[in-house]
Amino acid sequence: MKPTGLVFFPAFDWAISPTHPEREERLLYTRDQIFEEGIMDLPQITEYQPQMATDRDVARTHFCVPTVRDQATDAHRISCGGALTIADALMRGEIRNGFALVRPPGHHSMRVSHGNRGFCNINNEAIMVDYLRHRYNVKRIAIVDTDVHHGDGTQEIFWHDPDVLFISFHQDGRTLYPGTGFTNEIGGPLAQGYTLNVPLPPGTGDQGILYVLDHLVLPVLKEFNPELVVNSAGQDNHYTDPLANMRFTARGYAELNRRLAPDIAVLEGGYSVETALPYINMGIIMAMAGIDYQYLYEPDYDPGLAQESRKGMEIIKQIIEVLQKTWRDRDKLVENARNTREKFYQRHKYIYYDTDNVREQQLETLRLCPTCPGYLTIDSLARFASGFENRVCCVSIPWQACPICVRDANEHYEAIKKRHDRHEFIYLQDKSNDRFLRYECQTRKEFNIE
Amino acid sequence: MLVGIDVGGTFTDGVVLADGEVVRWCKRRTDTGRLQETIEAVIDELLPQGSGREVERIVLSTTLITNLLATGQLEKAALVVIPGSGLNPYELRLADNYYVLQGGIDFRGREITPINRSEVRETARKIKQAGIRKVAVVGKFSQRNPSQEEQVASIIHNEYPDLDILMGHRVSGELNFPRRAVTTYYTLITREHWSRFADEIEKVIRARQITAPIEIMKADGGTMSLDASRQMPCQTAFSGPAASTMGAFALTMDDKTSVVVDIGGTTTDLSFILQGEPLHASKGAKLGGRYTHVKALAVRSVALGGDSVIRIQDGRITIGPDRKGDAACFGGPAPTPTDAFNLLEGRKLGDPELSYRAMAGLVKDETKVADLARAVVEEFIDMLCRNIQEMMRSWEQEPAYRVWEIVNRRRVKLDRVVGIGAPAAIVIPRLASRMGCQGFVTRLSAVGNALGAVVARPTLQLTLHADTQTGTYSTDGQVKKLPNLGRIQMKDIKELSEKELKFLAEEKGMADYFSEREFFLEEQFNVIRGWTTSGRIFDVGITISPGVIKGFKGVKI
Ligand SMILES: [Zn+2]
Ligand SMILES: [Zn+2]
């Protein structure tokens, strides 16, 4: 059997700040544990060195303001590059599956990036998905986000994309950052049902999470029939995590990965650096590589933790029912949206960057195309704590775009360029032709992002 | 006068170096069953009678350990592990008498699960009943806290004082429990054998009035004293290829990047000198098919040598991977690359007519024999090229764990191919021109390995892991209290590791080389709990890396 690919990139020389949860120490004990176990010496594991994501890789997914260089430091590019390296190894057929055990994380980064939010600047999984589509023509991909926080960035990036099924389960947004991820967030008008959120009650443990997996996630995945399954593998559901209140165990994580059998897992959050991460990371590697994990346990492991309260189970069952209905009705919902005969769909968004203290307002406009997911325009105004403001306009053409959307989006981009007094920067992201432009309004210069 | 002897699988080479010149050398067949007699004969051939007192240093590299492990004629030992949480410990089973005990230490040296004393006593009884005299005791994270290994060892010792016990933390302080278990186990089962061999060698040498220090070549390209080798016999494995690399280093002595190609009878060993520094393997030497904590140079052994069998299969030439005996010109049974070289380069070896006939047997048309010989050389070079390129690629793709290392990723640009071994003169110039770099072969290439042994200096390596929260540091198999220095900084930890290294160097009789030390690892982590710093963790590595002995400036080629 082919081995499991592993990129281990602990970024031992990078931190958001010296005492921040996202600091050098985060994967230190994980390093100690996996090195002491000698798991990289096993024939079931092949270790890879991460590549660096290029400007182009990042621009295929994000509108980095003002430039990719400003949002993606070397550390971000290597972390993201780790996911790309695993994707390459998988598509070359060298590995059966792979795990990018990397930091910094990415799942709170949205399409437009003015700064760091939820410890993330660029979205590793999303960039990897766009890379897989561009490079290997993979169409249908499912992302299962198991981080305790709602994967709001990934959700936003694939909101209008019916070929990416995004399922996030997380601690209820009423009790935890970022405060979103409710059952009524089900995707844009033409992709309804392809975003599913499972807000779990605080205190949910192995039994509850595996129940969601067996009764919702796995049946939905089976029906969606993706070419690839990606696990956005946050580890802050653990019973010792300092930032959240769940009761998931290392063996629960291993079991989840065994049943889900993701093709690619990418590390996201998880800040219990000593009592959780070393054991969960071992568990995920072992489960993916088909290695027996019955001897893996945390120092204070108690089998009683796995038991769910009756009330908790009831809430979980109700949520699953709601989501099963959404999933069943998805085609009808999309058809209704197309039949409104509106040409465009608009929504206002407000996005807060907690790490960098930026407030962003967006007006998002989607062409309700009869044949494709439609091109998207985002008018974004970011207000920084210093009082500095940045307004940009972003035009995004999806990978599956029809010729009319490609033409209209290009015309729209040219038209905004002519009214250059409103924005600082105007961007065109044409995923269908892999062409990415940045227009600087002040100098009236256009740059091809290479 | 310096003496170097390399005992290889097929041949034993010896050189005498005096005033930067190889004044004498010899080559003899190795008698694998009686190594000391082979060594004795080589010494007598190298040293005129009565000149023993002029010898200032004598260095040996041998395949004894590799042979011992390959033939399996070793005493039984029990392996007792304390694995704690993690991989299924029963899959590690590398001894028939393998016991898994309760207990557990974590990465910061905290006890997670205590040992069960009656289980240990019961295990000791089973070992005794099985008629076993040797016991290896190895725990996960024992290098961070050896107390459980010590408790288990002391219970076993109290029950049966005659058992020979070796604890894992005394063998290696590096992370990697399975490698520590393997290294401890192999050390335990080979050290008596090795000690007997060391005694005999010492007798042979002292009987010739040689009073100079006796040193043994290690897999890492350095040497150690014969006495030190009694504790760590596994480090002598693969010292042959290490000696060749050091031979190439001694012949060139600059900061260029070379691939060293040591062509033997059955195999060709490839290794690298990167900008003047021999390259080490990232995973340690493999013994009995398993990775160990034995630090070794990165050597790739290709099943391709001067005596490999040449065949024509489906119209294509294949060389090796097997050897059936000597080359045809020396009376061997099949055509070999040596025969091809013989026909192309002046027919100087053995009976060249035998080379011709063996080669002619492969082609219908006798006028095609010269073409065949040329094609064999081409194929030989092709195979080496492919392997060298693969080795370069895998080195470039070696994992790195810091942003800085990835951004400044190193690339290999080959300056030179250095040949070692008898067929080098024919192969190397062609190989170099194919690889677009310089070729380097000298008359000394044939004994490059023995030359490497004679000039290689002693090496030593030490890693130190300090944790200010627990107030301890561990190094060289011991856990000690950190000195009370207030807020401990990296510079304090570096000083501490220098002190430890100095002590070790003096103990091993290599204080002269302490000044050559370099740090190869400096990591510092703030331990943050609740947004404040509650301690610091340091990992520091310091080494006296491979090089040449003091006073050696190069050899007259
Ligand atoms: Zn999280
Ligand atoms: Zn369209």
PDB file of N, CA, C and O in Angstrom, chain B residues 453-493:
ATOM      1  N   ALA B 453      41.208   6.735   6.877  1.00  0.00           N
ATOM      2  CA  ALA B 453      41.282   6.305   8.275  1.00  0.00           C
ATOM      3  C   ALA B 453      42.482   6.938   8.968  1.00  0.00           C
ATOM      4  O   ALA B 453      42.375   7.408  10.099  1.00  0.00           O
ATOM      5  N   VAL B 454      43.603   7.003   8.281  1.00  0.00           N
ATOM      6  CA  VAL B 454      44.828   7.447   8.954  1.00  0.00           C
ATOM      7  C   VAL B 454      44.786   8.940   9.305  1.00  0.00           C
ATOM      8  O   VAL B 454      45.363   9.359  10.299  1.00  0.00           O
ATOM      9  N   VAL B 455      44.067   9.735   8.520  1.00  0.00           N
ATOM     10  CA  VAL B 455      44.082  11.169   8.810  1.00  0.00           C
ATOM     11  C   VAL B 455      42.809  11.680   9.488  1.00  0.00           C
ATOM     12  O   VAL B 455      42.744  12.838   9.881  1.00  0.00           O
ATOM     13  N   ALA B 456      41.787  10.838   9.599  1.00  0.00           N
ATOM     14  CA  ALA B 456      40.532  11.304  10.206  1.00  0.00           C
ATOM     15  C   ALA B 456      40.745  11.651  11.674  1.00  0.00           C
ATOM     16  O   ALA B 456      41.433  10.933  12.390  1.00  0.00           O
ATOM     17  N   ARG B 457      40.161  12.748  12.089  1.00  0.00           N
ATOM     18  CA  ARG B 457      40.331  13.138  13.489  1.00  0.00           C
ATOM     19  C   ARG B 457      39.178  12.589  14.329  1.00  0.00           C
ATOM     20  O   ARG B 457      38.143  12.199  13.790  1.00  0.00           O
ATOM     21  N   PRO B 458      39.319  12.590  15.642  1.00  0.00           N
ATOM     22  CA  PRO B 458      38.221  12.118  16.487  1.00  0.00           C
ATOM     23  C   PRO B 458      37.023  13.074  16.391  1.00  0.00           C
ATOM     24  O   PRO B 458      37.206  14.277  16.189  1.00  0.00           O
ATOM     25  N   THR B 459      35.846  12.522  16.506  1.00  0.00           N
ATOM     26  CA  THR B 459      34.640  13.350  16.490  1.00  0.00           C
ATOM     27  C   THR B 459      33.850  13.117  17.761  1.00  0.00           C
ATOM     28  O   THR B 459      33.989  12.085  18.419  1.00  0.00           O
ATOM     29  N   LEU B 460      33.003  14.083  18.063  1.00  0.00           N
ATOM     30  CA  LEU B 460      32.192  13.998  19.269  1.00  0.00           C
ATOM     31  C   LEU B 460      30.980  14.886  19.059  1.00  0.00           C
ATOM     32  O   LEU B 460      31.089  15.944  18.443  1.00  0.00           O
ATOM     33  N   GLN B 461      29.852  14.432  19.569  1.00  0.00           N
ATOM     34  CA  GLN B 461      28.659  15.239  19.412  1.00  0.00           C
ATOM     35  C   GLN B 461      27.849  15.193  20.682  1.00  0.00           C
ATOM     36  O   GLN B 461      27.810  14.177  21.368  1.00  0.00           O
ATOM     37  N   LEU B 462      27.213  16.308  20.974  1.00  0.00           N
ATOM     38  CA  LEU B 462      26.453  16.365  22.220  1.00  0.00           C
ATOM     39  C   LEU B 462      25.217  17.244  22.004  1.00  0.00           C
ATOM     40  O   LEU B 462      25.315  18.308  21.397  1.00  0.00           O
ATOM     41  N   THR B 463      24.076  16.759  22.443  1.00  0.00           N
ATOM     42  CA  THR B 463      22.898  17.628  22.436  1.00  0.00           C
ATOM     43  C   THR B 463      22.464  17.830  23.875  1.00  0.00           C
ATOM     44  O   THR B 463      22.638  16.956  24.719  1.00  0.00           O
ATOM     45  N   LEU B 464      21.937  19.008  24.120  1.00  0.00           N
ATOM     46  CA  LEU B 464      21.531  19.342  25.475  1.00  0.00           C
ATOM     47  C   LEU B 464      20.127  19.933  25.419  1.00  0.00           C
ATOM     48  O   LEU B 464      19.849  20.822  24.613  1.00  0.00           O
ATOM     49  N   HIS B 465      19.253  19.389  26.223  1.00  0.00           N
ATOM     50  CA  HIS B 465      17.874  19.856  26.286  1.00  0.00           C
ATOM     51  C   HIS B 465      17.650  20.421  27.687  1.00  0.00           C
ATOM     52  O   HIS B 465      17.822  19.719  28.669  1.00  0.00           O
ATOM     53  N   ALA B 466      17.322  21.704  27.769  1.00  0.00           N
ATOM     54  CA  ALA B 466      17.134  22.330  29.076  1.00  0.00           C
ATOM     55  C   ALA B 466      15.720  22.864  29.200  1.00  0.00           C
ATOM     56  O   ALA B 466      15.149  23.366  28.230  1.00  0.00           O
ATOM     57  N   ASP B 467      15.156  22.733  30.382  1.00  0.00           N
ATOM     58  CA  ASP B 467      13.789  23.176  30.638  1.00  0.00           C
ATOM     59  C   ASP B 467      13.824  23.960  31.953  1.00  0.00           C
ATOM     60  O   ASP B 467      14.005  23.386  33.018  1.00  0.00           O
ATOM     61  N   THR B 468      13.683  25.270  31.856  1.00  0.00           N
ATOM     62  CA  THR B 468      13.842  26.077  33.077  1.00  0.00           C
ATOM     63  C   THR B 468      12.652  25.911  34.014  1.00  0.00           C
ATOM     64  O   THR B 468      12.745  26.197  35.197  1.00  0.00           O
ATOM     65  N   GLN B 469      11.526  25.452  33.479  1.00  0.00           N
ATOM     66  CA  GLN B 469      10.363  25.268  34.341  1.00  0.00           C
ATOM     67  C   GLN B 469      10.566  24.079  35.283  1.00  0.00           C
ATOM     68  O   GLN B 469      10.199  24.134  36.449  1.00  0.00           O
ATOM     69  N   THR B 470      11.174  23.011  34.758  1.00  0.00           N
ATOM     70  CA  THR B 470      11.462  21.878  35.635  1.00  0.00           C
ATOM     71  C   THR B 470      12.837  22.053  36.296  1.00  0.00           C
ATOM     72  O   THR B 470      13.205  21.286  37.182  1.00  0.00           O
ATOM     73  N   GLY B 471      13.589  23.049  35.829  1.00  0.00           N
ATOM     74  CA  GLY B 471      14.903  23.316  36.423  1.00  0.00           C
ATOM     75  C   GLY B 471      15.939  22.256  36.123  1.00  0.00           C
ATOM     76  O   GLY B 471      16.893  22.071  36.868  1.00  0.00           O
ATOM     77  N   THR B 472      15.756  21.532  35.007  1.00  0.00           N
ATOM     78  CA  THR B 472      16.687  20.454  34.700  1.00  0.00           C
ATOM     79  C   THR B 472      17.212  20.565  33.277  1.00  0.00           C
ATOM     80  O   THR B 472      16.636  21.254  32.445  1.00  0.00           O
ATOM     81  N   TYR B 473      18.313  19.881  33.034  1.00  0.00           N
ATOM     82  CA  TYR B 473      18.763  19.702  31.662  1.00  0.00           C
ATOM     83  C   TYR B 473      19.225  18.274  31.489  1.00  0.00           C
ATOM     84  O   TYR B 473      19.643  17.623  32.448  1.00  0.00           O
ATOM     85  N   SER B 474      19.073  17.774  30.267  1.00  0.00           N
ATOM     86  CA  SER B 474      19.523  16.419  30.016  1.00  0.00           C
ATOM     87  C   SER B 474      20.538  16.434  28.887  1.00  0.00           C
ATOM     88  O   SER B 474      20.383  17.153  27.898  1.00  0.00           O
ATOM     89  N   THR B 475      21.593  15.660  29.087  1.00  0.00           N
ATOM     90  CA  THR B 475      22.620  15.549  28.068  1.00  0.00           C
ATOM     91  C   THR B 475      23.404  14.273  28.311  1.00  0.00           C
ATOM     92  O   THR B 475      23.570  13.865  29.466  1.00  0.00           O
ATOM     93  N   ASP B 476      23.844  13.637  27.228  1.00  0.00           N
ATOM     94  CA  ASP B 476      24.690  12.458  27.303  1.00  0.00           C
ATOM     95  C   ASP B 476      24.176  11.446  28.330  1.00  0.00           C
ATOM     96  O   ASP B 476      24.917  10.937  29.162  1.00  0.00           O
ATOM     97  N   GLY B 477      22.878  11.183  28.282  1.00  0.00           N
ATOM     98  CA  GLY B 477      22.334  10.131  29.125  1.00  0.00           C
ATOM     99  C   GLY B 477      22.198  10.478  30.589  1.00  0.00           C
ATOM    100  O   GLY B 477      22.063   9.603  31.433  1.00  0.00           O
ATOM    101  N   GLN B 478      22.234  11.751  30.895  1.00  0.00           N
ATOM    102  CA  GLN B 478      22.043  12.115  32.298  1.00  0.00           C
ATOM    103  C   GLN B 478      21.112  13.307  32.409  1.00  0.00           C
ATOM    104  O   GLN B 478      21.087  14.159  31.532  1.00  0.00           O
ATOM    105  N   VAL B 479      20.350  13.341  33.489  1.00  0.00           N
ATOM    106  CA  VAL B 479      19.525  14.517  33.752  1.00  0.00           C
ATOM    107  C   VAL B 479      20.110  15.195  34.977  1.00  0.00           C
ATOM    108  O   VAL B 479      20.343  14.565  36.002  1.00  0.00           O
ATOM    109  N   LYS B 480      20.389  16.504  34.840  1.00  0.00           N
ATOM    110  CA  LYS B 480      21.019  17.232  35.942  1.00  0.00           C
ATOM    111  C   LYS B 480      20.232  18.497  36.256  1.00  0.00           C
ATOM    112  O   LYS B 480      19.433  18.954  35.442  1.00  0.00           O
ATOM    113  N   LYS B 481      20.519  19.061  37.400  1.00  0.00           N
ATOM    114  CA  LYS B 481      19.860  20.317  37.798  1.00  0.00           C
ATOM    115  C   LYS B 481      20.521  21.486  37.078  1.00  0.00           C
ATOM    116  O   LYS B 481      21.739  21.550  36.978  1.00  0.00           O
ATOM    117  N   LEU B 482      19.698  22.409  36.609  1.00  0.00           N
ATOM    118  CA  LEU B 482      20.248  23.610  35.997  1.00  0.00           C
ATOM    119  C   LEU B 482      20.878  24.471  37.086  1.00  0.00           C
ATOM    120  O   LEU B 482      20.326  24.575  38.176  1.00  0.00           O
ATOM    121  N   PRO B 483      22.024  25.082  36.790  1.00  0.00           N
ATOM    122  CA  PRO B 483      22.620  25.965  37.804  1.00  0.00           C
ATOM    123  C   PRO B 483      21.700  27.167  38.053  1.00  0.00           C
ATOM    124  O   PRO B 483      20.940  27.559  37.173  1.00  0.00           O
ATOM    125  N   ASN B 484      21.779  27.747  39.207  1.00  0.00           N
ATOM    126  CA  ASN B 484      20.924  28.865  39.560  1.00  0.00           C
ATOM    127  C   ASN B 484      21.517  30.154  38.998  1.00  0.00           C
ATOM    128  O   ASN B 484      22.425  30.736  39.556  1.00  0.00           O
ATOM    129  N   LEU B 485      20.990  30.594  37.877  1.00  0.00           N
ATOM    130  CA  LEU B 485      21.592  31.736  37.194  1.00  0.00           C
ATOM    131  C   LEU B 485      20.601  32.878  37.044  1.00  0.00           C
ATOM    132  O   LEU B 485      20.831  33.811  36.309  1.00  0.00           O
ATOM    133  N   GLY B 486      19.473  32.794  37.717  1.00  0.00           N
ATOM    134  CA  GLY B 486      18.438  33.811  37.499  1.00  0.00           C
ATOM    135  C   GLY B 486      17.751  33.518  36.192  1.00  0.00           C
ATOM    136  O   GLY B 486      17.434  32.367  35.892  1.00  0.00           O
ATOM    137  N   ARG B 487      17.561  34.523  35.375  1.00  0.00           N
ATOM    138  CA  ARG B 487      16.881  34.340  34.107  1.00  0.00           C
ATOM    139  C   ARG B 487      17.858  33.727  33.104  1.00  0.00           C
ATOM    140  O   ARG B 487      18.778  34.392  32.624  1.00  0.00           O
ATOM    141  N   ILE B 488      17.667  32.461  32.809  1.00  0.00           N
ATOM    142  CA  ILE B 488      18.634  31.749  31.971  1.00  0.00           C
ATOM    143  C   ILE B 488      18.462  32.105  30.499  1.00  0.00           C
ATOM    144  O   ILE B 488      17.352  32.145  29.978  1.00  0.00           O
ATOM    145  N   GLN B 489      19.557  32.417  29.861  1.00  0.00           N
ATOM    146  CA  GLN B 489      19.557  32.830  28.455  1.00  0.00           C
ATOM    147  C   GLN B 489      20.238  31.762  27.602  1.00  0.00           C
ATOM    148  O   GLN B 489      20.967  30.918  28.118  1.00  0.00           O
ATOM    149  N   MET B 490      20.065  31.912  26.296  1.00  0.00           N
ATOM    150  CA  MET B 490      20.709  30.992  25.358  1.00  0.00           C
ATOM    151  C   MET B 490      22.215  30.922  25.602  1.00  0.00           C
ATOM    152  O   MET B 490      22.808  29.855  25.559  1.00  0.00           O
ATOM    153  N   LYS B 491      22.826  32.073  25.895  1.00  0.00           N
ATOM    154  CA  LYS B 491      24.282  32.067  26.062  1.00  0.00           C
ATOM    155  C   LYS B 491      24.696  31.210  27.268  1.00  0.00           C
ATOM    156  O   LYS B 491      25.732  30.556  27.241  1.00  0.00           O
ATOM    157  N   ASP B 492      23.873  31.195  28.320  1.00  0.00           N
ATOM    158  CA  ASP B 492      24.184  30.346  29.481  1.00  0.00           C
ATOM    159  C   ASP B 492      24.125  28.872  29.094  1.00  0.00           C
ATOM    160  O   ASP B 492      24.953  28.063  29.506  1.00  0.00           O
ATOM    161  N   ILE B 493      23.101  28.538  28.305  1.00  0.00           N
ATOM    162  CA  ILE B 493      22.921  27.139  27.909  1.00  0.00           C
ATOM    163  C   ILE B 493      24.056  26.709  26.985  1.00  0.00           C
ATOM    164  O   ILE B 493      24.573  25.590  27.074  1.00  0.00           O
TER     165      ILE B 493
END
